[in-house]
CSV table of C-alpha atoms and ligand atoms in Angstrom, one decimal:
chain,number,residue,atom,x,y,z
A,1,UNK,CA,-33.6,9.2,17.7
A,2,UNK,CA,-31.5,11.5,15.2
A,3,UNK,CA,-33.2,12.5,12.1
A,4,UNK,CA,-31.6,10.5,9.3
A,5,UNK,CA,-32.1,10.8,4.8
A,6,UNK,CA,-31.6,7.7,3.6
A,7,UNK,CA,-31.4,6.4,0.2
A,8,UNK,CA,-29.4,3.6,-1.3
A,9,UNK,CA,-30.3,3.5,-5.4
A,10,UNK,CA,-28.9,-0.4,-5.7
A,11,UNK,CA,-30.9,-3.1,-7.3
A,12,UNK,CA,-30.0,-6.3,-5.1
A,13,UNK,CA,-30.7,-9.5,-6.9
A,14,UNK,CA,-29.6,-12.3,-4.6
A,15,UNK,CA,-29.9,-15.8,-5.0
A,16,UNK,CA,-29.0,-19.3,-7.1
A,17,UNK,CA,-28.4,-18.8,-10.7
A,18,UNK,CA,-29.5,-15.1,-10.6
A,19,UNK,CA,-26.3,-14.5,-12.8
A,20,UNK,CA,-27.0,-16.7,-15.5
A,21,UNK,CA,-31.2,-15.4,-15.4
A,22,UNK,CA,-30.4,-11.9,-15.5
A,23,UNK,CA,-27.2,-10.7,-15.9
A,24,UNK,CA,-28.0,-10.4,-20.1
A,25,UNK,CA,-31.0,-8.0,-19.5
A,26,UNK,CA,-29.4,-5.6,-17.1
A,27,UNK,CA,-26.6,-5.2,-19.2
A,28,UNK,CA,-29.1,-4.9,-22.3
A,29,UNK,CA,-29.7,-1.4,-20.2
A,30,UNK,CA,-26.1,0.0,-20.3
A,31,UNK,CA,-23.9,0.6,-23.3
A,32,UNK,CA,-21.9,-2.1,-25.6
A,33,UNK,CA,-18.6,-1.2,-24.5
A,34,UNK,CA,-17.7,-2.9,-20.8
A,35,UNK,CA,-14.8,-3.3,-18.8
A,36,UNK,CA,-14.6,-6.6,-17.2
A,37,UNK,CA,-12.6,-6.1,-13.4
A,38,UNK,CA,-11.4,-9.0,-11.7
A,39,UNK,CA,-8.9,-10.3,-9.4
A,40,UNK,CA,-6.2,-12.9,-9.1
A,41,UNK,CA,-8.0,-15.5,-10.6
A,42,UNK,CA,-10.5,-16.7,-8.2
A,43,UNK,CA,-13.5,-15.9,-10.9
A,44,UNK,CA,-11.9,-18.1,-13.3
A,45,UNK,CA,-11.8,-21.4,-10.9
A,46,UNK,CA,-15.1,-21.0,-10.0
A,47,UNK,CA,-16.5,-20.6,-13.5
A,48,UNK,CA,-17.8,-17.4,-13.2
A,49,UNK,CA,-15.4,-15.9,-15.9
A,50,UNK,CA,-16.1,-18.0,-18.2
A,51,UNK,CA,-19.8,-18.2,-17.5
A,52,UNK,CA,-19.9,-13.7,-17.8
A,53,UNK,CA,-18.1,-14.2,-21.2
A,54,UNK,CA,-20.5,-16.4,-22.5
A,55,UNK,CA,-23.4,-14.3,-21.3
A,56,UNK,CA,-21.7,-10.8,-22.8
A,57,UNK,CA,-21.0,-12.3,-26.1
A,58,UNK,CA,-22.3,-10.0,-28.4
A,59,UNK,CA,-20.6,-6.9,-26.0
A,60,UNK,CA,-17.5,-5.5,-26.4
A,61,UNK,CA,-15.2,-6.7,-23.6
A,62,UNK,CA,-11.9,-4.8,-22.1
A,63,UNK,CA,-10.5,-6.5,-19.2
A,64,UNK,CA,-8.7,-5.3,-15.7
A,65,UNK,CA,-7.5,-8.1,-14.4
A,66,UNK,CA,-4.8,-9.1,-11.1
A,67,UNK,CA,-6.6,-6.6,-8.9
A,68,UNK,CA,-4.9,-7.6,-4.9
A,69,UNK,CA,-6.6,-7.8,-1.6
A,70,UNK,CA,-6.4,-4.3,-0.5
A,71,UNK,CA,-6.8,-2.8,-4.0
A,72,UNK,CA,-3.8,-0.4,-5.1
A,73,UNK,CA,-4.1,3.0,-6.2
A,74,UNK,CA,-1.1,2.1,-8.4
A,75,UNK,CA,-1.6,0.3,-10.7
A,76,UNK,CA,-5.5,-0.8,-10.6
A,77,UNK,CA,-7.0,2.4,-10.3
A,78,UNK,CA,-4.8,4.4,-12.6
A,79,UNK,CA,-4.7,1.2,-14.7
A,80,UNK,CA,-8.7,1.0,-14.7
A,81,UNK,CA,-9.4,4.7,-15.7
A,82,UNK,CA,-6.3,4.6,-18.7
A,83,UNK,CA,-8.4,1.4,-19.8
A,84,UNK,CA,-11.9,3.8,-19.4
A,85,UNK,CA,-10.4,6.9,-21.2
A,86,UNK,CA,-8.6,5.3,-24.4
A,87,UNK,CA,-12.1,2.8,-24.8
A,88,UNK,CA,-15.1,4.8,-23.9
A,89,UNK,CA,-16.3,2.4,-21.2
A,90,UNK,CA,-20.0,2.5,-20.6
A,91,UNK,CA,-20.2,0.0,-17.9
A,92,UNK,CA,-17.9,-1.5,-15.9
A,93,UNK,CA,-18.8,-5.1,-14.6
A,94,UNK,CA,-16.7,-6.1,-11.4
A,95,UNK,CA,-17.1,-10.0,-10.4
A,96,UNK,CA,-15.1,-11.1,-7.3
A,97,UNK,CA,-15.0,-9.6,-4.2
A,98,UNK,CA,-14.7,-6.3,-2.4
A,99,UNK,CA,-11.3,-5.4,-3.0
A,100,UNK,CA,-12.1,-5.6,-7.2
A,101,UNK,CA,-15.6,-3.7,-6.2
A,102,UNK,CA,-13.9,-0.8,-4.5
A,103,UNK,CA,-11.4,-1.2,-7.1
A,104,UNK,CA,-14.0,-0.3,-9.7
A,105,UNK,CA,-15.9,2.2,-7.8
A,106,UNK,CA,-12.5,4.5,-7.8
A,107,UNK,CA,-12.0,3.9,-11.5
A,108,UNK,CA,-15.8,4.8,-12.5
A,109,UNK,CA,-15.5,7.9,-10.1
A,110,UNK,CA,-12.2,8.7,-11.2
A,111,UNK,CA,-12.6,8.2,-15.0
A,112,UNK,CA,-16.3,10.1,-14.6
A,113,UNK,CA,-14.3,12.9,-13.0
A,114,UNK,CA,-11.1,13.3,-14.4
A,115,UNK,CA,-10.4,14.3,-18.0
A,116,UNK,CA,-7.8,12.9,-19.8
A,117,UNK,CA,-4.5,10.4,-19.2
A,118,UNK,CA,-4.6,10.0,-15.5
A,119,UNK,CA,-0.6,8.9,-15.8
A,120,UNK,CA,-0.6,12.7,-16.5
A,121,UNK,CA,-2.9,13.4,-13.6
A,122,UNK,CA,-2.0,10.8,-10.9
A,123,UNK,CA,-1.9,13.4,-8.3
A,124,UNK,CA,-5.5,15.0,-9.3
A,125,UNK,CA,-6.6,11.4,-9.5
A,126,UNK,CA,-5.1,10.4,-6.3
A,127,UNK,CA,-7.2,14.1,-4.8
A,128,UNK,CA,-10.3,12.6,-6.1
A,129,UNK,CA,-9.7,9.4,-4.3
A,130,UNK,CA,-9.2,10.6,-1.0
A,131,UNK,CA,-12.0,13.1,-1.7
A,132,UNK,CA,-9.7,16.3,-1.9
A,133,UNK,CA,-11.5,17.4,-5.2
A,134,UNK,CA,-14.9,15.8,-5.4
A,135,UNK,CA,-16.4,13.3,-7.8
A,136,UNK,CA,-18.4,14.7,-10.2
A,137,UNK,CA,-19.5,12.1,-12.4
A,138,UNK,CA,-19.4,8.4,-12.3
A,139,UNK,CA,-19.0,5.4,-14.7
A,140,UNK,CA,-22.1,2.8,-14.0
A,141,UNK,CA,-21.3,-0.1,-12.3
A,142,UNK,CA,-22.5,-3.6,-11.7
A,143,UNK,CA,-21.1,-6.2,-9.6
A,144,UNK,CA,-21.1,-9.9,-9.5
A,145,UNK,CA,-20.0,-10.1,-6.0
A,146,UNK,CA,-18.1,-13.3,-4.8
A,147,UNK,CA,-16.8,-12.9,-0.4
A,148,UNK,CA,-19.6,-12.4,1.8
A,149,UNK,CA,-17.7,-9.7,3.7
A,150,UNK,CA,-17.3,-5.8,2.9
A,151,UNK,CA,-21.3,-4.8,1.7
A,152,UNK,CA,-19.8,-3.3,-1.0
A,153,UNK,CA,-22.8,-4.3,-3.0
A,154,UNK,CA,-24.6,-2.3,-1.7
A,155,UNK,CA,-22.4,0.8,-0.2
A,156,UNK,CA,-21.0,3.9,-1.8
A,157,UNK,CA,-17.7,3.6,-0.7
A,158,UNK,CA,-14.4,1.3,-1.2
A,159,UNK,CA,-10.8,1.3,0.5
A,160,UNK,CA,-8.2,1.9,-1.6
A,161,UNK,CA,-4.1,1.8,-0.4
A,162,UNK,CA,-1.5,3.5,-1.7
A,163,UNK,CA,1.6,1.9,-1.1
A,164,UNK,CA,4.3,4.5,-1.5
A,165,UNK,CA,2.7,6.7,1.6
A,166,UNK,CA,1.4,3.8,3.6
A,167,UNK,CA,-2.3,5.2,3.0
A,168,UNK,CA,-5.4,3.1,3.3
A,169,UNK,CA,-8.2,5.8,2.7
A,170,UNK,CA,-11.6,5.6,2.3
A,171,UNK,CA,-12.8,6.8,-1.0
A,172,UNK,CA,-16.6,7.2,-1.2
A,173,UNK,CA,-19.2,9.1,-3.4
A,174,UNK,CA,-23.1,9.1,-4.0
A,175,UNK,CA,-22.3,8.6,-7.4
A,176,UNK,CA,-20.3,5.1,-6.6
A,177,UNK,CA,-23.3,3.1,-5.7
A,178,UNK,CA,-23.4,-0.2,-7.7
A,179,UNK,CA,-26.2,0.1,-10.2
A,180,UNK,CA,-27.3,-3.3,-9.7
A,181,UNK,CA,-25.5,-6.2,-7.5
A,182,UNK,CA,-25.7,-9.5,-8.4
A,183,UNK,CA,-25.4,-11.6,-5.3
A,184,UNK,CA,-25.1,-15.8,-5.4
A,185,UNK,CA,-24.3,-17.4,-2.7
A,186,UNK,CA,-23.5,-20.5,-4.2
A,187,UNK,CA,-20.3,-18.9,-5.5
A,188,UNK,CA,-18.9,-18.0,-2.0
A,189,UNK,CA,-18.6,-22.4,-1.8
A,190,UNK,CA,-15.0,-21.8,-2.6
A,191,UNK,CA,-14.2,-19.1,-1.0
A,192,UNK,CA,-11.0,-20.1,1.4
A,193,UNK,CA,-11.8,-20.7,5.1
A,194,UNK,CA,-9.2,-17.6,6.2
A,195,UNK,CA,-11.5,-15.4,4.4
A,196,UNK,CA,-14.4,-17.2,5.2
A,197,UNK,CA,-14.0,-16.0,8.3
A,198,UNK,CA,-12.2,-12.9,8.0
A,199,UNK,CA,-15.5,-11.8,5.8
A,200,UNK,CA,-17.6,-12.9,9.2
A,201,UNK,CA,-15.4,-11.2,11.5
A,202,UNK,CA,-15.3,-7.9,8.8
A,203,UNK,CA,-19.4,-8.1,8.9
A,204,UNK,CA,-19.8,-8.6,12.5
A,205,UNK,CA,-17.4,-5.5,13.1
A,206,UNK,CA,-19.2,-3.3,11.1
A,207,UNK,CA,-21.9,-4.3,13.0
A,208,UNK,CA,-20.3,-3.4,16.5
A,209,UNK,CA,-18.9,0.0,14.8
A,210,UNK,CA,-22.8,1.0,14.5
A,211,UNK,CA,-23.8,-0.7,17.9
A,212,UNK,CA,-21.5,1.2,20.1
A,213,UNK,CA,-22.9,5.0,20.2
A,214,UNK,CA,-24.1,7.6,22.0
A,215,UNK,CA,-27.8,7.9,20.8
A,216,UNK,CA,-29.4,4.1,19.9
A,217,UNK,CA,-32.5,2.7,19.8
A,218,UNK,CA,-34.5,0.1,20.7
A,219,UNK,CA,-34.9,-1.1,16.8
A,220,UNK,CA,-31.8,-0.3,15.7
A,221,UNK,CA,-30.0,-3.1,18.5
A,222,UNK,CA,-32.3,-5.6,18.0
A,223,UNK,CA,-31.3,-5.6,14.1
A,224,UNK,CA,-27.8,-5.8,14.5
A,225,UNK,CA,-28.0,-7.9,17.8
A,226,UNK,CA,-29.8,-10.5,15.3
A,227,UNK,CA,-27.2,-10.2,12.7
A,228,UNK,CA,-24.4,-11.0,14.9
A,229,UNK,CA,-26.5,-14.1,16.2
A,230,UNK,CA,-27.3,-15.4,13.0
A,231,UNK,CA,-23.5,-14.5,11.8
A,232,UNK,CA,-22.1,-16.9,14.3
A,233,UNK,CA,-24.0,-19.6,14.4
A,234,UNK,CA,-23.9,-19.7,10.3
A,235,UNK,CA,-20.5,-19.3,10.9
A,236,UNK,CA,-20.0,-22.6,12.3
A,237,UNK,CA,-22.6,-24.1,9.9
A,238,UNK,CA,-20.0,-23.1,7.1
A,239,UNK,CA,-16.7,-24.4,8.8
A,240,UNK,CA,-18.8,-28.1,9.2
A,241,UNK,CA,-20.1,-27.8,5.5
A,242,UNK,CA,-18.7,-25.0,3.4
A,243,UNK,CA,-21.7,-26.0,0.4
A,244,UNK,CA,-24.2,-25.2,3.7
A,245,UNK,CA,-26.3,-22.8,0.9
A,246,UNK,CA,-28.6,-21.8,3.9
A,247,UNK,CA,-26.2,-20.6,5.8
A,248,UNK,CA,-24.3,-19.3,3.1
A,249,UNK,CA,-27.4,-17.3,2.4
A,250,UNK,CA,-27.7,-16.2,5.7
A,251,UNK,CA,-24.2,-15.1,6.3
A,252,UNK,CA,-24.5,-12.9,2.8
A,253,UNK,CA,-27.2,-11.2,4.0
A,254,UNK,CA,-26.2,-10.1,6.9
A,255,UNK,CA,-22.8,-9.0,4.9
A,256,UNK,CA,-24.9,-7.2,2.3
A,257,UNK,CA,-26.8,-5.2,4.7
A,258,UNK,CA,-23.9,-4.7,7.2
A,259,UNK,CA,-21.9,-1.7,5.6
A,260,UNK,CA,-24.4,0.9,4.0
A,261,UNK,CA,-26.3,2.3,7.4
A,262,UNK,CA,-29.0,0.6,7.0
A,263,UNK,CA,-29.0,-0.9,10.7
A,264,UNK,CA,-28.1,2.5,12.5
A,265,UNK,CA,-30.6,4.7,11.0
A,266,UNK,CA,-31.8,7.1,13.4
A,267,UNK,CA,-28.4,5.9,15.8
A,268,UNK,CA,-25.4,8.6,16.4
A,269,UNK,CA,-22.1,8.1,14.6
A,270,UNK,CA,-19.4,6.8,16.3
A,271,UNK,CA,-16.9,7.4,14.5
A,272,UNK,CA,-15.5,3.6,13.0
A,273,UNK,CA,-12.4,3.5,15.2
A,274,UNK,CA,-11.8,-0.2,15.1
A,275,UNK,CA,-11.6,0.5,11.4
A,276,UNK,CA,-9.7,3.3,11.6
A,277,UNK,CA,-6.8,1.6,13.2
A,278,UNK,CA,-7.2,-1.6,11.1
A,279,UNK,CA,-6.6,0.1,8.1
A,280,UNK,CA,-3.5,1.1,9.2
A,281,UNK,CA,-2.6,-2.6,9.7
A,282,UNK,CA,-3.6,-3.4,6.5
A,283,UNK,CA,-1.9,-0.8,4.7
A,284,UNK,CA,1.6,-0.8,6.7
A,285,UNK,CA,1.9,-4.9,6.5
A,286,UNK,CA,-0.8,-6.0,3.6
A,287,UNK,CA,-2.4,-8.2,5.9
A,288,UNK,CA,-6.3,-9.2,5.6
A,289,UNK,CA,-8.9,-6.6,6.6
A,290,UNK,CA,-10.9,-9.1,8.7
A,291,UNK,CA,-8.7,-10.6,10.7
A,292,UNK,CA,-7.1,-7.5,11.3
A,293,UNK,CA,-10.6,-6.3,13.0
A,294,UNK,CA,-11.1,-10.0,14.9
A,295,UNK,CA,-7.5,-9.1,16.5
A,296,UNK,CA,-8.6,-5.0,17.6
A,297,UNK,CA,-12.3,-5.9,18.7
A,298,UNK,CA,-12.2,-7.3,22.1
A,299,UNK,CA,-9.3,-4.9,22.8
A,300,UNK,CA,-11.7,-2.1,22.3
A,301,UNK,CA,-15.1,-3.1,23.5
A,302,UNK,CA,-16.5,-0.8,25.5
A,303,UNK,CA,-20.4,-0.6,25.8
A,304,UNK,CA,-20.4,-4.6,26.5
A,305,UNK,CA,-22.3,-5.3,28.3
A,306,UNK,CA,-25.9,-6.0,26.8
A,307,UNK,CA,-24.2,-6.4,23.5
A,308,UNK,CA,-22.6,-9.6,25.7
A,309,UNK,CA,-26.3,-10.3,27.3
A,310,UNK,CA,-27.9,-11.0,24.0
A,311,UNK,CA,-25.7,-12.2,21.8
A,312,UNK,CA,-23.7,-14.3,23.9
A,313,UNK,CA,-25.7,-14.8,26.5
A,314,UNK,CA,-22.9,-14.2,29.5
A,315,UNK,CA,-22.7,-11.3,32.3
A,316,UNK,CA,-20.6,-8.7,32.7
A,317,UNK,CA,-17.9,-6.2,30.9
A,318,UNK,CA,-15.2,-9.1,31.3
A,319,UNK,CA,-17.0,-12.1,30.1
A,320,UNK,CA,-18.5,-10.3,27.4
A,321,UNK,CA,-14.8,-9.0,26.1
A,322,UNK,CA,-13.7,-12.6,26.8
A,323,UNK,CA,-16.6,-14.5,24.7
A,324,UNK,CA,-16.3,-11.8,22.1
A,325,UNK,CA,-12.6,-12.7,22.0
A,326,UNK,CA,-13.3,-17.2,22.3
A,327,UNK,CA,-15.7,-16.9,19.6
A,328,UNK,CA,-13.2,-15.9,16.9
A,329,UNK,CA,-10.3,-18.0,18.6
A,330,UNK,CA,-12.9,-21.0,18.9
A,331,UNK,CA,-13.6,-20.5,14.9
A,332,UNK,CA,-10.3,-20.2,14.1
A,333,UNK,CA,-9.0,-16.5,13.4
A,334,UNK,CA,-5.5,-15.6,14.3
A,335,UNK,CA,-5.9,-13.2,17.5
A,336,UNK,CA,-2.8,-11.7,17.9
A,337,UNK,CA,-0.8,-9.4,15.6
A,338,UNK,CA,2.3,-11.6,15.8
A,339,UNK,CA,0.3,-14.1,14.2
A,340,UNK,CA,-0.2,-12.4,11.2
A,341,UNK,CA,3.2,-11.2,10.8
A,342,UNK,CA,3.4,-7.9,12.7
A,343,UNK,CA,6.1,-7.1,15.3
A,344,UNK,CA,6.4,-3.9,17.7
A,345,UNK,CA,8.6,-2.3,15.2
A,346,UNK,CA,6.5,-0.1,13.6
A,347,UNK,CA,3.0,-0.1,16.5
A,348,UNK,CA,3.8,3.6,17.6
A,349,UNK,CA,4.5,5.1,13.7
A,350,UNK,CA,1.0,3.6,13.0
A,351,UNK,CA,-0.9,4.7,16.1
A,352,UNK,CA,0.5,8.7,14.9
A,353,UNK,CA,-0.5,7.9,11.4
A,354,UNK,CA,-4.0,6.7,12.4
A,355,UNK,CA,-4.3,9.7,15.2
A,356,UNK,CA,-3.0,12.5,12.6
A,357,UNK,CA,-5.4,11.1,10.0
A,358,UNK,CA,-8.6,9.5,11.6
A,359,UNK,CA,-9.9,11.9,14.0
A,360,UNK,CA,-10.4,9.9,16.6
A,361,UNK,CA,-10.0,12.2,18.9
A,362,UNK,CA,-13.7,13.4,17.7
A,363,UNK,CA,-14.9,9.8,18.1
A,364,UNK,CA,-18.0,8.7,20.2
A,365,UNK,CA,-15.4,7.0,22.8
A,366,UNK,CA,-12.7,9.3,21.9
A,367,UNK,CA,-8.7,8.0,21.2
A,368,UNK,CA,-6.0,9.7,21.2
A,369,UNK,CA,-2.4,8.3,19.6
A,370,UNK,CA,-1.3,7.2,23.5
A,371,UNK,CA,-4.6,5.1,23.5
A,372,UNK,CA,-4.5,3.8,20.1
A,373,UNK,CA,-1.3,2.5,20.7
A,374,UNK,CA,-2.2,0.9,23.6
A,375,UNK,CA,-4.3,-1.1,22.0
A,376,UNK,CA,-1.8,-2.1,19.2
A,377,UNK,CA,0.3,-3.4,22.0
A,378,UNK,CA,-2.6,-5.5,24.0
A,379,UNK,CA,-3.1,-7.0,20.3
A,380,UNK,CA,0.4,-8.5,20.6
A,381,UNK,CA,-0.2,-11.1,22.9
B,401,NZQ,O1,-8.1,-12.1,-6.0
B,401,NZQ,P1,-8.9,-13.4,-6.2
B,401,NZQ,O2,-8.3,-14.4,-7.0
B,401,NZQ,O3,-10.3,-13.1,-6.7
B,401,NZQ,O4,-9.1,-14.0,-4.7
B,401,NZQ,C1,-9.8,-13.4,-3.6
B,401,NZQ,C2,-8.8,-12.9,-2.6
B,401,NZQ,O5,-7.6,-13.6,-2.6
B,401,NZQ,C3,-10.5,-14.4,-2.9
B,401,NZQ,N1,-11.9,-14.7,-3.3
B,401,NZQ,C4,-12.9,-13.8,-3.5
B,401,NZQ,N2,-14.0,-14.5,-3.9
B,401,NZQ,C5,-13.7,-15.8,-3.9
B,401,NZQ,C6,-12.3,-16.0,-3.6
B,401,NZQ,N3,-11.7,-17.1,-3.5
B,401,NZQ,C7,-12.5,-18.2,-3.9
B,401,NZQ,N4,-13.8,-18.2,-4.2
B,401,NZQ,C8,-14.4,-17.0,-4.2
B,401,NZQ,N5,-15.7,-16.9,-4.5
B,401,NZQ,O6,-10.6,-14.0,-1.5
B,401,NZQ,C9,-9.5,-13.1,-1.3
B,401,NZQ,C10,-9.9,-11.9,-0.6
B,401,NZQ,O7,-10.8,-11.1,-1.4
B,401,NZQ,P2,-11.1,-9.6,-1.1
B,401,NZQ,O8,-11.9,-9.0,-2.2
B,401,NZQ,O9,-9.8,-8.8,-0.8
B,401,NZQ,O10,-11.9,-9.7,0.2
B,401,NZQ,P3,-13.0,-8.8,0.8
B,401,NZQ,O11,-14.3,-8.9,0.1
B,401,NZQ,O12,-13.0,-9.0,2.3
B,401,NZQ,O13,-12.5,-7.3,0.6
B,401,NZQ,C11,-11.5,-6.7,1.4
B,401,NZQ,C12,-11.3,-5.2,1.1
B,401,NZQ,O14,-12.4,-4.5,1.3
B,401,NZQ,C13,-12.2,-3.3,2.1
B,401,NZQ,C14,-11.1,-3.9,3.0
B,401,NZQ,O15,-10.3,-2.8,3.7
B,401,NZQ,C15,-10.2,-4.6,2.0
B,401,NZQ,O16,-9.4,-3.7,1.3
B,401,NZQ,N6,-13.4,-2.9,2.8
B,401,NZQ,C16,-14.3,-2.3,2.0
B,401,NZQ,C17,-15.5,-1.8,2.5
B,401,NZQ,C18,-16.6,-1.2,1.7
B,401,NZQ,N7,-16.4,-1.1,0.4
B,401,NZQ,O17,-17.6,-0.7,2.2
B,401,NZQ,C19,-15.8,-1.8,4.0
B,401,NZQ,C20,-14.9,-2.7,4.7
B,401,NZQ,O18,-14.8,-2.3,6.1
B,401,NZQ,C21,-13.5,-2.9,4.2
B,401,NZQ,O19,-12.6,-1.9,4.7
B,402,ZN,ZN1,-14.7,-3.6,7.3
């Protein structure tokens, strides 16, 4: 076992009506002057905007609002710390779901960090983002968080894209770790069935990520061996009864805890490549982050076999990759890359971009840009 320091400083509070208990006397801890981020308007269907509002009454409330699956760098970060700089933010709240909480995360690191206009400063601001010039100082934040899918809650990290140079990077800081997380499953009831699953798939993959190294042990399988068990068979709970608040509960859970490191203390690193090469995906064609990694996993799978055994209960390399591969098809993901709008055109500039950028070359099972685009290519039928 590798010798691990491990601290995560975030207050979970998980469960039915937590929001409406609580919400009022954490707040009561920061300052009067919050920034309210959201996204496209998911948070107001579902009440929750509304219901926040009514809580913060007495606060002074500056909004962020439209921020898009796959969060920009421009406008909703730059956006985000302008609105931080001109109003003296003291806290920012971000309800909906992990694009608007790694949305937030770069604004509070970015506005901590950076003085003055960051329209001035967008290429200092963009340095801090993809951890050029560190973060020196952070903006709290706490999250009402809506997609069982990213952990964000309870990471200190958050993928932000930048459209002009097709860049999906991974911005992350100590300093970045929600305060305090509000998590409810009831409020994932609405969430759509695409990213339903697409937040299953995104969970079970950051599981594999950790699974698949060098140095394991013993502990650290079981956990994440348990997760994926209890992902998929919640998984199906949900696509019979989407108000299933067990199983909502369960699949949250598993979400929360599946992003932070939590299940591979003591493991090697391995060096994320499925992630790697997803992000790609998603920054090149927008697509969803989930489905994205459903499509890459079974092309990459490589220490299968007992993952297979237990959670699937079948034999062999093949049959694992295969019932890694029917379990997504069988819940409904899209499982190849023509299915979510991506052609050949453009498979070999991504596999450079990933292999110039990811270091996967360095990685547990090492890739290099011939093999990454091999497995682009496998992903097309
Ligand atoms: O924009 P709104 O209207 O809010 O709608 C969202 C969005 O369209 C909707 N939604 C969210 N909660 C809902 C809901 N709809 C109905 N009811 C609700 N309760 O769902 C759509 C997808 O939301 P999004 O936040 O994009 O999904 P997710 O939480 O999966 O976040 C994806 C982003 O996180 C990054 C991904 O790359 C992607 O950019 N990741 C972040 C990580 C991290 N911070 O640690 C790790 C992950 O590996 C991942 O890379
Ligand atoms: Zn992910």
């Amino acid at each position: 076992m590798t010798n691990f320091d491990y601290q995560t400083p975030t207050r979970l509070i998980f469960g039915k009506g937590v929001v409406r208990e609580k919400l009022a006397s954490v707040m009561a801890q920061y300052g009067d002057r919050v920034l309210l981020t959201y996204g496209g308007g998911s948070v107001k269907r579902i009440g929750l905007y509304d219901e926040v509002r009514d809580i913060l009454k007495d606060k002074q409330l500056f909004e962020l609002a439209d921020i898009q699956p796959n969060p920009k760098f421009n406008p909703s970060v730059l956006e985000g710390v302008r609105l931080c700089q001109e109003n003296n933010i003291d806290v920012i709240l971000s309800i909906g779901g992990g694009s608007v909480l790694d949305c937030t995360k770069a604004i509070a690191g970015v506005a901590g960090t950076l003085k003055g206009n960051p329209y001035d400063n967008v290429e200092e601001a963009w340095d801090i983002v993809c951890r050029r010039k560190p973060t020196t100082a952070a903006i709290p934040i706490v999250d009402v968080i809506t997609m069982a899918a990213t952990g964000s809650e309870y990471d200190s990290g958050g993928v932000i894209s930048r459209t002009e140079t097709n860049d999906k990077l991974a911005y992350f800081s100590p300093l970045v770790f929600p305060a305090v997380s509000f998590i409810d499953p009831v409020y994932t009831f609405s969430v759509p069935t695409k990213h339903t699953l697409a937040g299953i798939a995104d969970c079970i993959n950051h599981i594999m990520e950790q699974y698949f190294c060098a140095e394991h042990t013993d502990l650290n399988d079981a956990f994440m061996e348990g997760a994926v068990k209890s992902l998929a068979k919640n998984a199906k709970k949900v696509l019979q009864n989407p108000e299933d608040y067990e199983a909502r509960a369960e699949i949250f859970y598993a979400c929360t805890m599946g992003c932070n490191g939590i299940y591979a203390l003591g493991n090697t690193y391995s060096g994320w490549p499925m992630h790697a090469m997803e992000h790609a995906l998603s920054a090149y064609y927008d697509i969803t982050h989930g489905e994205g990694l459903a499509i890459l996993t079974p092309r990459w799978v490589e220490r299968i076999e007992k993952f297979g055994k237990n959670v699937f209960g079948v034999q062999g390399t093949d049959a694992s990759i295969q019932a890694i591969h029917d379990f997504y098809k069988g819940i409904g993901i899209p499982m190849t890359l023509p299915e979510v709008g991506i052609d050949e055109s453009r498979l070999a500039e991504m596999a450079k971009h990933v292999a110039d950028n990811e270091g996967l070359d360095k990685a547990w099972a090492p890739l290099l840009e011939k093999d990454i685009l091999e497995i682009y290519q496998a992903c097309m039928k």
